Amino acid sequence: MRSAPTILHLDMDAFFASVEQASKPSLRGKAVVVGGLGPRGVVATASYEARIFGVHSAMPMAQARRRAPNAAYLVPRFALYRSISEQVMRLLKALSPLVEPLSLDEAFVDLEAGGAAWDERSARLAGAKLRADIRAVTGLTGSVGLAASKMLAKIASEQAKPDGLVLIEPGTERALLGPLPVRTLPGVGPATGDHLRRAGIHTVDELAEAGEDELVRLLGRAHGHALFAMALARDERPVVAERETKSVSVEDTYDVDIHDRLRVGTEVRRLADRCVSRLRAAGLSGRTIVLKVRRYDFSTLTRSETLRGPTDDPAVVREAAARLLDSVDTTGGVRLLGVGVSGLADYTQEDLFAQAGGQVDDLPHEETEAAPAPEPETPAERRWPAGHDVRHAVHGPGWVQGSGLGRVTVRFETPDSEPGRVKTFRVDDPALQPAEPLPLVSRRPGETEGAGADGGVRAEGG
């Protein structure tokens, strides 16, 4: 382990909910819950104001509504979250070439590898500057942990929440870890935690006192050795800059089981197109098409087909997914569908129409299907998800507070305005249209996009 706290862990604070609060002045300081709003929806993120009521991520949305009935419940805007995450990740990469993203809102950084820090003082300065730059570029807050290992840096960032910085000085690790519950350590989930508790082991100190042989007996060789080392604050894992993407996939869970076979087929084609969009955005292609079907009884079936070469063509992926669907019995109803592509490559093979079971002269038909949606698709485009952006021809930009019974309620405000007024319209009002999100932070005249408050750290785009 290192002699200086030069591994940094960043965790953005209640990321999705914080983005929504930053973009909607009327929700600042209020309880906000982001997630699926249907009967089977789950919480993706809850603001700190909502957590006071016991709402947390992965909780069923129905339970969240019972605990916090007056919270704002919003549908996620993942494209916006990804764009802000890219801004944050660029700030991290300005510190070091070794950045290990764990999710959209969380990453490790090896400050020593980038020359950004070499001792306690320089590490603390780098962490403080990063937090200031994140606020300047995105308007959001992040918590930073600094330590001599990845495990301790993550523990430190958790202690720093929200909107703080904690540095664990080398030599103090054992004293810090000792009284903490065993669930603090990576790899100790609910099942392992229960197993250890039944053995009388509740804290990290008790884990270390149990000894390596006892932990191997309780948990198996690999897990026992690893947990004993972590209980002694030993963690030699390096920060890994690149994690190979193994697959790209999308899936939807439906509020009501789908029984109509034609509807199931339509959903699979729609998911295939979304999957290809993600594939192309990542500059990738793939050879293996995967279909996932969860049926009415919760049984989950997976089917796959491997093509002759990699593709990122929506026609090819749609055909393969449709063929895979032919082999699945959906008569009892479907509650979840997913389409994925694996066997990824960074190139495509141009003549793959035939390999998906069709012929090259099917292309005009496929291009017709990919054309602008025909009239029957219009109602789907006029749905108004809660929290999503709109623009009215007269009243300007706003966001959807809710919709139903042929009406949609909109609050007209922007990230840099005062809390706005509320108006209600017909769902088919031609003056009201979906809109792209506005930037959370307005740039000053002449300021380059992504420049920090001092102009020194840049995160272009997003």
CSV table of C-alpha atoms in Angstrom, one decimal:
chain,number,residue,atom,x,y,z
A,1,MET,CA,0.0,0.0,0.0
A,2,ARG,CA,1.2,3.6,-0.6
A,3,SER,CA,2.8,5.9,1.8
A,4,ALA,CA,0.7,8.9,0.7
A,5,PRO,CA,-3.1,9.4,0.2
A,6,THR,CA,-2.9,9.8,-3.5
A,7,ILE,CA,-5.9,7.7,-4.6
A,8,LEU,CA,-9.0,9.8,-4.9
A,9,HIS,CA,-12.6,8.5,-5.0
A,10,LEU,CA,-15.3,10.9,-6.3
A,11,ASP,CA,-19.0,10.2,-5.6
A,12,MET,CA,-21.4,12.8,-6.9
A,13,ASP,CA,-24.1,13.6,-4.3
A,14,ALA,CA,-27.6,12.1,-5.1
A,15,PHE,CA,-26.6,12.6,-8.7
A,16,PHE,CA,-29.9,12.1,-10.7
A,17,ALA,CA,-31.9,14.0,-8.1
A,18,SER,CA,-29.3,16.7,-7.8
A,19,VAL,CA,-29.4,17.3,-11.6
A,20,GLU,CA,-33.2,17.6,-11.4
A,21,GLN,CA,-33.0,20.1,-8.5
A,22,ALA,CA,-30.3,22.1,-10.3
A,23,SER,CA,-32.4,22.3,-13.5
A,24,LYS,CA,-35.7,23.1,-11.7
A,25,PRO,CA,-35.5,26.0,-9.2
A,26,SER,CA,-38.9,25.1,-7.7
A,27,LEU,CA,-37.5,21.8,-6.5
A,28,ARG,CA,-34.4,23.0,-4.7
A,29,GLY,CA,-34.5,22.1,-1.1
A,30,LYS,CA,-37.5,19.8,-1.7
A,31,ALA,CA,-37.8,16.0,-1.6
A,32,VAL,CA,-37.2,14.6,-5.2
A,33,VAL,CA,-37.4,11.0,-6.2
A,34,VAL,CA,-36.2,9.8,-9.6
A,35,GLY,CA,-37.2,6.4,-11.1
A,36,GLY,CA,-39.8,4.4,-12.8
A,37,LEU,CA,-43.3,5.8,-12.0
A,38,GLY,CA,-45.4,2.8,-12.9
A,39,PRO,CA,-46.7,0.1,-10.5
A,40,ARG,CA,-43.5,-1.9,-10.9
A,41,GLY,CA,-41.1,1.1,-10.9
A,42,VAL,CA,-38.2,1.4,-8.5
A,43,VAL,CA,-36.3,4.4,-7.1
A,44,ALA,CA,-33.1,5.2,-9.0
A,45,THR,CA,-32.1,8.1,-6.8
A,46,ALA,CA,-33.6,10.1,-3.9
A,47,SER,CA,-32.5,13.6,-2.9
A,48,TYR,CA,-31.2,14.0,0.6
A,49,GLU,CA,-34.5,15.7,1.5
A,50,ALA,CA,-36.4,12.6,0.5
A,51,ARG,CA,-34.0,10.3,2.3
A,52,ILE,CA,-35.1,11.9,5.6
A,53,PHE,CA,-38.4,10.0,5.0
A,54,GLY,CA,-36.6,6.7,4.5
A,55,VAL,CA,-36.7,6.7,0.7
A,56,HIS,CA,-33.6,5.1,-0.9
A,57,SER,CA,-32.4,3.7,-4.2
A,58,ALA,CA,-33.8,0.3,-5.3
A,59,MET,CA,-36.9,0.8,-3.2
A,60,PRO,CA,-40.2,0.0,-4.9
A,61,MET,CA,-41.8,3.3,-6.0
A,62,ALA,CA,-45.1,2.4,-4.4
A,63,GLN,CA,-43.3,2.2,-1.0
A,64,ALA,CA,-41.5,5.5,-1.7
A,65,ARG,CA,-44.8,7.2,-2.4
A,66,ARG,CA,-46.2,5.9,0.9
A,67,ARG,CA,-43.2,7.2,2.9
A,68,ALA,CA,-42.9,10.6,1.1
A,69,PRO,CA,-46.3,11.3,-0.5
A,70,ASN,CA,-45.5,15.0,-1.1
A,71,ALA,CA,-42.2,14.5,-2.9
A,72,ALA,CA,-41.7,15.3,-6.6
A,73,TYR,CA,-41.6,12.0,-8.6
A,74,LEU,CA,-39.8,12.3,-11.9
A,75,VAL,CA,-38.9,10.1,-14.8
A,76,PRO,CA,-35.1,9.8,-15.4
A,77,ARG,CA,-33.5,11.9,-18.2
A,78,PHE,CA,-30.5,9.6,-18.8
A,79,ALA,CA,-29.2,11.5,-21.9
A,80,LEU,CA,-28.8,14.6,-19.7
A,81,TYR,CA,-27.2,12.6,-16.8
A,82,ARG,CA,-24.7,11.0,-19.3
A,83,SER,CA,-23.7,14.4,-20.7
A,84,ILE,CA,-23.0,15.8,-17.2
A,85,SER,CA,-21.1,12.7,-16.3
A,86,GLU,CA,-18.9,13.2,-19.4
A,87,GLN,CA,-18.1,16.7,-18.1
A,88,VAL,CA,-17.1,15.4,-14.7
A,89,MET,CA,-15.0,12.5,-16.2
A,90,ARG,CA,-13.1,15.0,-18.3
A,91,LEU,CA,-12.2,17.0,-15.2
A,92,LEU,CA,-10.9,13.8,-13.6
A,93,LYS,CA,-8.9,12.9,-16.7
A,94,ALA,CA,-7.3,16.4,-16.5
A,95,LEU,CA,-5.9,15.2,-13.2
A,96,SER,CA,-4.5,11.9,-14.2
A,97,PRO,CA,-4.4,9.4,-17.1
A,98,LEU,CA,-5.5,6.7,-14.6
A,99,VAL,CA,-9.3,7.2,-14.1
A,100,GLU,CA,-11.5,4.2,-13.3
A,101,PRO,CA,-15.2,5.0,-13.7
A,102,LEU,CA,-17.5,2.8,-11.7
A,103,SER,CA,-20.8,4.4,-12.9
A,104,LEU,CA,-22.0,7.7,-14.2
A,105,ASP,CA,-21.4,9.4,-10.9
A,106,GLU,CA,-18.5,7.6,-9.3
A,107,ALA,CA,-14.8,7.0,-10.2
A,108,PHE,CA,-11.3,6.4,-8.8
A,109,VAL,CA,-8.4,8.6,-9.8
A,110,ASP,CA,-4.7,7.8,-9.3
A,111,LEU,CA,-3.4,11.3,-8.5
A,112,GLU,CA,0.2,10.2,-8.3
A,113,ALA,CA,0.2,8.8,-11.9
A,114,GLY,CA,-0.8,12.2,-13.2
A,115,GLY,CA,1.6,14.2,-11.0
A,116,ALA,CA,-1.4,15.9,-9.4
A,117,ALA,CA,-0.4,14.8,-5.9
A,118,TRP,CA,2.5,13.2,-4.1
A,119,ASP,CA,1.9,13.8,-0.4
A,120,GLU,CA,-0.9,14.6,2.0
A,121,ARG,CA,-0.9,18.4,1.3
A,122,SER,CA,-0.9,18.2,-2.5
A,123,ALA,CA,-3.6,15.5,-2.4
A,124,ARG,CA,-5.9,17.7,-0.3
A,125,LEU,CA,-5.3,20.6,-2.6
A,126,ALA,CA,-6.1,18.5,-5.7
A,127,GLY,CA,-9.3,17.2,-4.1
A,128,ALA,CA,-10.5,20.7,-3.0
A,129,LYS,CA,-9.8,22.1,-6.5
A,130,LEU,CA,-11.6,19.2,-8.1
A,131,ARG,CA,-14.7,19.8,-6.0
A,132,ALA,CA,-14.6,23.5,-6.9
A,133,ASP,CA,-14.2,22.8,-10.6
A,134,ILE,CA,-17.1,20.4,-10.6
A,135,ARG,CA,-19.3,23.0,-9.0
A,136,ALA,CA,-18.2,25.6,-11.5
A,137,VAL,CA,-18.7,23.4,-14.6
A,138,THR,CA,-21.9,21.5,-13.6
A,139,GLY,CA,-23.4,23.5,-10.7
A,140,LEU,CA,-23.4,20.2,-8.7
A,141,THR,CA,-21.6,18.9,-5.7
A,142,GLY,CA,-19.5,15.8,-5.2
A,143,SER,CA,-17.9,14.2,-2.2
A,144,VAL,CA,-14.2,13.3,-2.3
A,145,GLY,CA,-12.3,10.6,-0.4
A,146,LEU,CA,-8.5,10.5,-0.4
A,147,ALA,CA,-6.4,7.6,0.9
A,148,ALA,CA,-3.5,5.3,0.2
A,149,SER,CA,-5.8,2.5,-1.3
A,150,LYS,CA,-9.0,2.2,-3.3
A,151,MET,CA,-11.0,0.6,-0.4
A,152,LEU,CA,-10.1,3.4,2.0
A,153,ALA,CA,-10.7,6.2,-0.5
A,154,LYS,CA,-14.2,4.9,-1.1
A,155,ILE,CA,-14.9,4.7,2.7
A,156,ALA,CA,-13.5,8.2,3.0
A,157,SER,CA,-15.9,9.6,0.3
A,158,GLU,CA,-18.8,8.0,2.0
A,159,GLN,CA,-17.9,9.7,5.3
A,160,ALA,CA,-17.5,13.0,3.4
A,161,LYS,CA,-21.1,12.9,2.1
A,162,PRO,CA,-22.7,15.2,1.2
A,163,ASP,CA,-20.5,17.8,-0.3
A,164,GLY,CA,-17.4,17.2,1.6
A,165,LEU,CA,-13.8,16.0,1.5
A,166,VAL,CA,-12.2,13.4,3.9
A,167,LEU,CA,-8.5,12.4,3.8
A,168,ILE,CA,-7.4,9.3,5.7
A,169,GLU,CA,-3.8,9.8,6.8
A,170,PRO,CA,-1.5,6.8,6.3
A,171,GLY,CA,-0.9,5.0,9.6
A,172,THR,CA,-4.4,5.7,10.9
A,173,GLU,CA,-6.2,3.1,8.7
A,174,ARG,CA,-6.6,0.3,11.3
A,175,ALA,CA,-7.9,2.7,14.0
A,176,LEU,CA,-10.4,4.1,11.6
A,177,LEU,CA,-11.6,0.7,10.2
A,178,GLY,CA,-11.8,-1.1,13.6
A,179,PRO,CA,-15.2,0.1,14.9
A,180,LEU,CA,-16.9,0.1,11.5
A,181,PRO,CA,-19.5,-2.5,10.7
A,182,VAL,CA,-18.3,-5.4,8.5
A,183,ARG,CA,-20.8,-4.3,5.7
A,184,THR,CA,-18.4,-1.3,5.2
A,185,LEU,CA,-15.9,-3.5,3.4
A,186,PRO,CA,-16.2,-4.2,-0.3
A,187,GLY,CA,-17.6,-7.7,-1.0
A,188,VAL,CA,-19.6,-7.9,2.2
A,189,GLY,CA,-23.2,-7.8,1.1
A,190,PRO,CA,-26.4,-8.7,2.9
A,191,ALA,CA,-25.8,-12.5,2.7
A,192,THR,CA,-22.2,-12.4,3.8
A,193,GLY,CA,-23.0,-9.9,6.5
A,194,ASP,CA,-25.7,-12.2,7.9
A,195,HIS,CA,-23.4,-15.1,7.8
A,196,LEU,CA,-20.7,-13.2,9.8
A,197,ARG,CA,-23.3,-11.9,12.3
A,198,ARG,CA,-24.4,-15.4,13.0
A,199,ALA,CA,-20.8,-16.2,13.8
A,200,GLY,CA,-20.7,-13.3,16.2
A,201,ILE,CA,-18.7,-11.0,13.9
A,202,HIS,CA,-20.1,-7.5,13.7
A,203,THR,CA,-17.2,-5.1,13.3
A,204,VAL,CA,-14.0,-4.9,11.2
A,205,ASP,CA,-12.0,-5.3,14.5
A,206,GLU,CA,-13.9,-8.6,15.2
A,207,LEU,CA,-13.2,-9.7,11.6
A,208,ALA,CA,-9.5,-9.2,12.1
A,209,GLU,CA,-9.6,-10.9,15.5
A,210,ALA,CA,-11.3,-13.9,14.1
A,211,GLY,CA,-8.2,-14.7,12.1
A,212,GLU,CA,-7.6,-15.8,8.5
A,213,ASP,CA,-8.2,-19.5,9.1
A,214,GLU,CA,-11.6,-18.9,10.7
A,215,LEU,CA,-12.7,-16.6,7.9
A,216,VAL,CA,-11.6,-19.2,5.3
A,217,ARG,CA,-13.6,-21.8,7.1
A,218,LEU,CA,-16.7,-19.5,7.2
A,219,LEU,CA,-16.5,-18.0,3.8
A,220,GLY,CA,-14.2,-20.1,1.6
A,221,ARG,CA,-10.6,-19.6,0.6
A,222,ALA,CA,-10.8,-16.7,-1.8
A,223,HIS,CA,-13.3,-14.6,0.1
A,224,GLY,CA,-11.8,-15.4,3.5
A,225,HIS,CA,-8.3,-14.4,2.4
A,226,ALA,CA,-9.6,-11.2,0.8
A,227,LEU,CA,-11.7,-10.1,3.7
A,228,PHE,CA,-8.9,-10.7,6.2
A,229,ALA,CA,-6.5,-8.6,4.2
A,230,MET,CA,-9.1,-5.7,4.0
A,231,ALA,CA,-9.8,-6.0,7.7
A,232,LEU,CA,-6.0,-5.2,8.2
A,233,ALA,CA,-6.4,-2.3,5.8
A,234,ARG,CA,-4.4,-4.1,3.1
A,235,ASP,CA,-5.6,-3.3,-0.4
A,236,GLU,CA,-3.2,-3.4,-3.3
A,237,ARG,CA,-5.7,-3.1,-6.2
A,238,PRO,CA,-4.5,-0.5,-8.8
A,239,VAL,CA,-6.6,2.1,-10.4
A,240,VAL,CA,-7.5,0.6,-13.8
A,241,ALA,CA,-8.0,3.2,-16.6
A,242,GLU,CA,-9.9,1.1,-19.1
A,243,ARG,CA,-12.6,-1.4,-18.5
A,244,GLU,CA,-13.4,-3.4,-21.6
A,245,THR,CA,-17.1,-3.1,-22.6
A,246,LYS,CA,-18.4,-6.6,-23.1
A,247,SER,CA,-21.9,-5.9,-24.3
A,248,VAL,CA,-24.4,-3.1,-25.0
A,249,SER,CA,-28.0,-3.7,-24.1
A,250,VAL,CA,-31.4,-2.1,-23.3
A,251,GLU,CA,-34.4,-3.4,-21.6
A,252,ASP,CA,-37.9,-2.3,-20.5
A,253,THR,CA,-40.1,-3.5,-17.7
A,254,TYR,CA,-43.8,-3.0,-18.4
A,255,ASP,CA,-46.4,-1.9,-15.9
A,256,VAL,CA,-48.9,-4.4,-17.3
A,257,ASP,CA,-48.0,-7.8,-18.8
A,258,ILE,CA,-48.0,-7.8,-22.6
A,259,HIS,CA,-50.1,-10.6,-24.1
A,260,ASP,CA,-50.5,-9.4,-27.7
A,261,ARG,CA,-47.8,-11.1,-29.8
A,262,LEU,CA,-47.8,-8.3,-32.3
A,263,ARG,CA,-47.2,-5.8,-29.5
A,264,VAL,CA,-44.3,-7.9,-28.2
A,265,GLY,CA,-42.8,-7.9,-31.7
A,266,THR,CA,-43.1,-4.2,-32.0
A,267,GLU,CA,-41.4,-3.7,-28.6
A,268,VAL,CA,-38.5,-6.0,-29.6
A,269,ARG,CA,-38.0,-4.0,-32.8
A,270,ARG,CA,-38.0,-0.7,-30.8
A,271,LEU,CA,-35.5,-2.1,-28.3
A,272,ALA,CA,-33.3,-3.3,-31.1
A,273,ASP,CA,-33.2,0.3,-32.5
A,274,ARG,CA,-32.4,1.7,-29.1
A,275,CYS,CA,-29.6,-0.8,-28.6
A,276,VAL,CA,-28.1,0.1,-32.0
A,277,SER,CA,-28.2,3.8,-31.1
A,278,ARG,CA,-26.1,3.1,-28.0
A,279,LEU,CA,-23.8,0.9,-29.9
A,280,ARG,CA,-23.1,3.6,-32.5
A,281,ALA,CA,-22.8,6.3,-29.9
A,282,ALA,CA,-20.0,4.2,-28.4
A,283,GLY,CA,-18.3,3.7,-31.8
A,284,LEU,CA,-18.8,-0.1,-31.5
A,285,SER,CA,-20.4,-3.0,-33.4
A,286,GLY,CA,-21.1,-6.6,-32.4
A,287,ARG,CA,-21.5,-10.1,-33.7
A,288,THR,CA,-23.9,-11.7,-31.1
A,289,ILE,CA,-27.5,-10.6,-30.8
A,290,VAL,CA,-29.1,-11.4,-27.4
A,291,LEU,CA,-32.9,-11.4,-26.6
A,292,LYS,CA,-34.1,-11.4,-23.0
A,293,VAL,CA,-37.7,-12.2,-22.1
A,294,ARG,CA,-39.1,-12.3,-18.6
A,295,ARG,CA,-42.5,-13.9,-18.6
A,296,TYR,CA,-45.6,-13.5,-16.4
A,297,ASP,CA,-44.4,-16.1,-13.9
A,298,PHE,CA,-41.0,-14.3,-13.5
A,299,SER,CA,-39.2,-17.0,-15.5
A,300,THR,CA,-36.4,-15.4,-17.6
A,301,LEU,CA,-35.4,-16.8,-21.0
A,302,THR,CA,-32.3,-15.7,-22.9
A,303,ARG,CA,-31.7,-16.5,-26.6
A,304,SER,CA,-28.7,-15.5,-28.7
A,305,GLU,CA,-27.5,-15.7,-32.3
A,306,THR,CA,-24.0,-15.1,-33.6
A,307,LEU,CA,-23.6,-13.4,-37.0
A,308,ARG,CA,-20.7,-13.9,-39.4
A,309,GLY,CA,-19.2,-10.5,-38.6
A,310,PRO,CA,-19.8,-7.5,-36.5
A,311,THR,CA,-22.6,-5.0,-37.3
A,312,ASP,CA,-24.1,-1.8,-36.1
A,313,ASP,CA,-27.0,-1.9,-38.6
A,314,PRO,CA,-30.5,-1.6,-37.1
A,315,ALA,CA,-32.0,-3.8,-39.9
A,316,VAL,CA,-29.7,-6.6,-39.1
A,317,VAL,CA,-30.2,-6.4,-35.3
A,318,ARG,CA,-34.0,-6.1,-35.7
A,319,GLU,CA,-34.2,-9.2,-38.0
A,320,ALA,CA,-32.0,-11.3,-35.7
A,321,ALA,CA,-34.0,-10.3,-32.6
A,322,ALA,CA,-37.3,-11.1,-34.3
A,323,ARG,CA,-36.0,-14.6,-35.2
A,324,LEU,CA,-34.9,-15.1,-31.6
A,325,LEU,CA,-38.4,-14.1,-30.5
A,326,ASP,CA,-39.9,-16.7,-32.7
A,327,SER,CA,-38.4,-19.4,-30.5
A,328,VAL,CA,-40.0,-18.0,-27.3
A,329,ASP,CA,-43.5,-18.8,-26.0
A,330,THR,CA,-45.1,-15.6,-24.8
A,331,THR,CA,-48.7,-16.7,-24.6
A,332,GLY,CA,-48.9,-16.3,-20.8
A,333,GLY,CA,-47.7,-12.6,-21.0
A,334,VAL,CA,-44.4,-10.7,-20.9
A,335,ARG,CA,-43.3,-8.4,-18.1
A,336,LEU,CA,-39.8,-7.5,-19.4
A,337,LEU,CA,-38.0,-7.5,-22.8
A,338,GLY,CA,-34.4,-6.7,-23.6
A,339,VAL,CA,-32.2,-6.7,-26.6
A,340,GLY,CA,-28.4,-6.7,-26.4
A,341,VAL,CA,-25.3,-7.0,-28.6
A,342,SER,CA,-22.1,-8.7,-27.5
A,343,GLY,CA,-18.9,-9.8,-29.2
A,344,LEU,CA,-18.0,-6.2,-29.6
A,345,ALA,CA,-15.6,-4.7,-32.1
A,346,ASP,CA,-14.6,-1.2,-33.2
A,347,TYR,CA,-15.4,-1.8,-36.9
A,348,THR,CA,-18.4,-3.1,-39.0
A,349,GLN,CA,-18.8,-5.4,-41.9
A,350,GLU,CA,-20.7,-3.7,-44.7
A,351,ASP,CA,-22.5,-6.6,-46.3
A,352,LEU,CA,-24.4,-8.2,-43.4
A,353,PHE,CA,-28.0,-7.9,-44.6
A,354,ALA,CA,-28.0,-11.4,-46.0
A,355,GLN,CA,-26.4,-12.9,-42.8
A,356,ALA,CA,-29.4,-11.7,-40.7
A,357,GLY,CA,-31.7,-14.0,-42.8
A,358,GLY,CA,-32.8,-11.4,-45.4
A,359,GLN,CA,-31.4,-10.3,-48.7
A,360,VAL,CA,-29.7,-7.2,-49.9
A,361,ASP,CA,-32.8,-6.2,-51.9
A,362,ASP,CA,-34.8,-6.1,-48.6
A,363,LEU,CA,-32.9,-2.8,-48.0
A,364,PRO,CA,-35.5,-0.4,-49.4
A,365,HIS,CA,-38.2,-2.1,-47.2
A,366,GLU,CA,-35.9,-1.6,-44.1
A,367,GLU,CA,-35.2,2.0,-45.0
A,368,THR,CA,-39.0,2.6,-45.2
A,369,GLU,CA,-39.4,1.2,-41.7
A,370,ALA,CA,-36.7,3.5,-40.4
A,371,ALA,CA,-38.3,6.6,-42.0
A,372,PRO,CA,-40.2,9.1,-39.8
A,373,ALA,CA,-42.9,7.4,-37.8
A,374,PRO,CA,-46.3,6.9,-39.5
A,375,GLU,CA,-49.5,8.4,-38.1
A,376,PRO,CA,-50.3,5.5,-35.7
A,377,GLU,CA,-47.0,6.2,-33.8
A,378,THR,CA,-48.0,9.8,-33.1
A,379,PRO,CA,-49.7,9.2,-29.7
A,380,ALA,CA,-46.6,7.6,-28.3
A,381,GLU,CA,-44.6,10.7,-29.2
A,382,ARG,CA,-47.1,12.9,-27.4
A,383,ARG,CA,-46.6,11.3,-24.0
A,384,TRP,CA,-45.4,13.7,-21.4
A,385,PRO,CA,-43.1,12.0,-18.8
A,386,ALA,CA,-43.0,13.8,-15.5
A,387,GLY,CA,-39.9,16.0,-15.2
A,388,HIS,CA,-39.0,16.0,-18.9
A,389,ASP,CA,-38.3,19.3,-20.8
A,390,VAL,CA,-40.8,21.1,-23.0
A,391,ARG,CA,-41.1,24.4,-24.8
A,392,HIS,CA,-44.3,26.4,-25.4
A,393,ALA,CA,-44.5,28.7,-28.4
A,394,VAL,CA,-45.7,31.5,-26.1
A,395,HIS,CA,-44.5,30.7,-22.6
A,396,GLY,CA,-41.1,29.4,-23.5
A,397,PRO,CA,-39.1,26.5,-21.8
A,398,GLY,CA,-40.5,24.5,-18.9
A,399,TRP,CA,-40.9,21.0,-17.6
A,400,VAL,CA,-43.8,18.5,-17.1
A,401,GLN,CA,-45.2,18.4,-13.6
A,402,GLY,CA,-47.7,15.7,-14.5
A,403,SER,CA,-50.3,14.6,-17.1
A,404,GLY,CA,-53.5,12.7,-17.3
A,405,LEU,CA,-57.1,12.9,-18.4
A,406,GLY,CA,-56.1,14.5,-21.6
A,407,ARG,CA,-54.2,17.4,-19.8
A,408,VAL,CA,-50.6,18.1,-19.2
A,409,THR,CA,-49.4,20.5,-16.4
A,410,VAL,CA,-46.1,22.4,-17.1
A,411,ARG,CA,-44.0,24.6,-14.8
A,412,PHE,CA,-42.2,27.3,-16.8
A,413,GLU,CA,-38.8,27.9,-15.4
A,414,THR,CA,-35.1,27.5,-16.3
A,415,PRO,CA,-32.0,26.6,-14.3
A,416,ASP,CA,-31.1,30.2,-13.8
A,417,SER,CA,-34.6,31.6,-13.2
A,418,GLU,CA,-36.8,32.1,-10.2
A,419,PRO,CA,-39.3,29.3,-9.4
A,420,GLY,CA,-41.8,29.6,-12.3
A,421,ARG,CA,-45.5,29.7,-12.9
A,422,VAL,CA,-47.7,26.6,-13.7
A,423,LYS,CA,-50.1,26.2,-16.6
A,424,THR,CA,-52.2,23.4,-17.9
A,425,PHE,CA,-52.7,22.5,-21.6
A,426,ARG,CA,-54.4,19.8,-23.7
A,427,VAL,CA,-51.9,16.9,-24.3
A,428,ASP,CA,-52.3,17.6,-28.1
A,429,ASP,CA,-51.7,21.3,-27.9
A,430,PRO,CA,-49.6,22.1,-31.0
A,431,ALA,CA,-47.9,25.0,-29.3
A,432,LEU,CA,-46.4,22.6,-26.7
A,433,GLN,CA,-43.4,20.4,-27.8
A,434,PRO,CA,-40.8,18.2,-26.2
A,435,ALA,CA,-37.4,20.1,-25.9
A,436,GLU,CA,-33.8,19.4,-25.1
A,437,PRO,CA,-32.6,20.1,-21.6
A,438,LEU,CA,-31.0,23.5,-20.9
A,439,PRO,CA,-27.4,23.8,-19.5
A,440,LEU,CA,-27.3,23.7,-15.7
A,441,VAL,CA,-24.6,26.4,-15.7
A,442,SER,CA,-24.9,29.5,-18.0
A,443,ARG,CA,-21.6,30.5,-19.5
A,444,ARG,CA,-20.5,34.1,-19.4
A,445,PRO,CA,-20.0,36.0,-22.7
A,446,GLY,CA,-16.7,34.8,-24.3
A,447,GLU,CA,-16.3,31.8,-21.9
A,448,THR,CA,-15.5,28.5,-23.5
A,449,GLU,CA,-17.9,25.7,-22.9
A,450,GLY,CA,-16.8,23.6,-19.9
A,451,ALA,CA,-14.3,26.1,-18.6
A,452,GLY,CA,-13.9,26.2,-14.8
A,453,ALA,CA,-14.5,29.2,-12.7
A,454,ASP,CA,-10.9,30.2,-13.0
A,455,GLY,CA,-10.7,29.2,-16.7
A,456,GLY,CA,-8.0,26.7,-15.8
A,457,VAL,CA,-9.8,23.3,-16.0
A,458,ARG,CA,-11.8,22.6,-19.1
A,459,ALA,CA,-14.5,20.0,-19.8
A,460,GLU,CA,-15.7,20.7,-23.3
A,461,GLY,CA,-19.0,19.4,-24.6
A,462,GLY,CA,-21.9,17.8,-22.8
